[in-house]
PDB file of C-alpha atoms in Angstrom:
ATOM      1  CA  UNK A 832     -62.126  34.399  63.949  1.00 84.00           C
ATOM      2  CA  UNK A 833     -65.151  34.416  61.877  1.00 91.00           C
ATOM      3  CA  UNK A 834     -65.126  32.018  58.652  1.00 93.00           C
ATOM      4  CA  UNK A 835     -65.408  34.562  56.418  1.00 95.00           C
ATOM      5  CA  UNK A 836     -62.137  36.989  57.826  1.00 96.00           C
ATOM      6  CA  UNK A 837     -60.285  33.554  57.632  1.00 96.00           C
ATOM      7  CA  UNK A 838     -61.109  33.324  53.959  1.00 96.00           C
ATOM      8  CA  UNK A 839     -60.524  36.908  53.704  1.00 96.00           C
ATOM      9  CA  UNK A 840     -56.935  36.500  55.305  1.00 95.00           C
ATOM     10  CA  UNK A 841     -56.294  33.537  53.325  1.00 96.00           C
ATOM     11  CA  UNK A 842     -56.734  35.026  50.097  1.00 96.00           C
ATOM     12  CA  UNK A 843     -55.199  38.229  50.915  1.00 93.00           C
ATOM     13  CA  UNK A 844     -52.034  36.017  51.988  1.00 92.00           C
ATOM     14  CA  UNK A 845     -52.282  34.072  48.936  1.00 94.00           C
ATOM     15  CA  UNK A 846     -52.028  37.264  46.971  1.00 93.00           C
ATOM     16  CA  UNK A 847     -49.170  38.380  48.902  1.00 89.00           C
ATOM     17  CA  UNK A 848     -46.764  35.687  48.687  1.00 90.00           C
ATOM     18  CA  UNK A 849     -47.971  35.414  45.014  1.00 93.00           C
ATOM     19  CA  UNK A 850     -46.758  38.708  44.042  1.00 89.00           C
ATOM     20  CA  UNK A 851     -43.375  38.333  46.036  1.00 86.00           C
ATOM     21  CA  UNK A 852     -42.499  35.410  43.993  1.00 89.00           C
ATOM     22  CA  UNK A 853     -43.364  36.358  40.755  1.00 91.00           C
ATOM     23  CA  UNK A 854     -41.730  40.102  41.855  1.00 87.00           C
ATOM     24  CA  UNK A 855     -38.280  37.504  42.931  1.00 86.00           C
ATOM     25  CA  UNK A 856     -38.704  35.255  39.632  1.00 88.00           C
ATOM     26  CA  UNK A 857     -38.760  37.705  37.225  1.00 88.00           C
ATOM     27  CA  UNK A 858     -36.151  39.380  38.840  1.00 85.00           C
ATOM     28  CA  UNK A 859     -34.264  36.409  38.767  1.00 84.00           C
ATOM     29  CA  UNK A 860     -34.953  35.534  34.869  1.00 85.00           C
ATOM     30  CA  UNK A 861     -33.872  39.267  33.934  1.00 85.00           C
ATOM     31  CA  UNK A 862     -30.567  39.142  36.077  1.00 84.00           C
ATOM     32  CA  UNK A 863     -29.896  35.517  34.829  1.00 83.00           C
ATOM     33  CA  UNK A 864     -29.052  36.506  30.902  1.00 83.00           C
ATOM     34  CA  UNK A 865     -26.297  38.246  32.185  1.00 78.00           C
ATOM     35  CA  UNK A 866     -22.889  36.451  31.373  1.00 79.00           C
ATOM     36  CA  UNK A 867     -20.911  37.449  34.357  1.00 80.00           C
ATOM     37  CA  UNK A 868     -21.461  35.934  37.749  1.00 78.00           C
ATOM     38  CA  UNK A 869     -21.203  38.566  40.275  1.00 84.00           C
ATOM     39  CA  UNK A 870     -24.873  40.330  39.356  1.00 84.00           C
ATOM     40  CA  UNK A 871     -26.391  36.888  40.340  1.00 84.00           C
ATOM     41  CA  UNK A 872     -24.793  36.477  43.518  1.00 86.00           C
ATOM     42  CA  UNK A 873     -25.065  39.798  44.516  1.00 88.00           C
ATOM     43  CA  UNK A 874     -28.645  39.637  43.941  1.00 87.00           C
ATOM     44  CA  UNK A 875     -28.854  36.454  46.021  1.00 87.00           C
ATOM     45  CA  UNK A 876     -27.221  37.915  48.700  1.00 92.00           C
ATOM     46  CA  UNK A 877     -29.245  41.086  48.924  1.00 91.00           C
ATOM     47  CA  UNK A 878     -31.951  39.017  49.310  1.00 88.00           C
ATOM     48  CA  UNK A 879     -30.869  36.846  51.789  1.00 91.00           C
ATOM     49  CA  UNK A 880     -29.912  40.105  53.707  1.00 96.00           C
ATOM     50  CA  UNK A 881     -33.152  41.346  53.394  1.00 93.00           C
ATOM     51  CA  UNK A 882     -35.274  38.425  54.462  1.00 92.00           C
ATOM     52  CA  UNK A 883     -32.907  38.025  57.737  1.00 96.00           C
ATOM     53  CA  UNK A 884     -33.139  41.814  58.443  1.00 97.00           C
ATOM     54  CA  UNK A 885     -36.924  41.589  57.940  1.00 95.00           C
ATOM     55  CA  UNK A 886     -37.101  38.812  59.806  1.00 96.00           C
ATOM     56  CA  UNK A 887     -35.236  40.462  63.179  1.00 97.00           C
ATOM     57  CA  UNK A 888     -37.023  43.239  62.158  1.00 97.00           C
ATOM     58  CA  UNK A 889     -40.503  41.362  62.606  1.00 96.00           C
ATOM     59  CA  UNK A 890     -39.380  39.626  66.011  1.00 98.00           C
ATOM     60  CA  UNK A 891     -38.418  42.809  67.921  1.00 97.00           C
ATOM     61  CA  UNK A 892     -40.463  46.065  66.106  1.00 97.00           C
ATOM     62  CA  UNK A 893     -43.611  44.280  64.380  1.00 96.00           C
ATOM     63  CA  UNK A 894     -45.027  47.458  63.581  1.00 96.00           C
ATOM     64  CA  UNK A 895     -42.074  48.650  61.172  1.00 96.00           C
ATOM     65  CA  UNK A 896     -41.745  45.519  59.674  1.00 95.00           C
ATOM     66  CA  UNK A 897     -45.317  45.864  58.951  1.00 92.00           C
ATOM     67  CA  UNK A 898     -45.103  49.301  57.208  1.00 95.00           C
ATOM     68  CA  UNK A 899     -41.555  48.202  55.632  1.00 93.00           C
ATOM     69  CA  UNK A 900     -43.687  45.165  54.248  1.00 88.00           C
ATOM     70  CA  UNK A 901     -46.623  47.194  53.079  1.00 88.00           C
ATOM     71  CA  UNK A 902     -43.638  49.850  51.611  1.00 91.00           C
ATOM     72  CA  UNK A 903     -42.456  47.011  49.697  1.00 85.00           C
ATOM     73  CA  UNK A 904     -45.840  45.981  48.364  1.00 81.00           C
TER      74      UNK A 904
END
């Protein structure tokens, strides 16, 4: 690929995984002040749940997990 779409793709991945963890740590800090346990780990799960469905997701229908990942955006 041209220099430039390599930059292009770079930042635009940069901004991308930027956003999903800010998006998962402030999620995390607002969940955190709760005093019970159970909205933490069911948080935790759910994503862990959703990163392994989006994963399989990825590997088998690219295209959905595309427009699930763009959805999410």
């Amino acid at each position: 690929a041209a220099p430039w779409l390599q930059a292009v793709v770079a930042v635009t991945g940069g901004a991308v995984a930027a956003g999903g963890h800010l998006t998962k740590a402030g999620t995390r800090a607002a969940v955190n002040v709760s005093p019970e346990p159970f909205t933490n780990w069911g948080l935790s799960l759910a994503g862990d749940l959703f990163v392994f469905a989006l994963g399989s997701l990825a590997l088998t229908y690219p295209v959905a997990a595309l427009v699930v990942t763009v959805t999410c955006l």
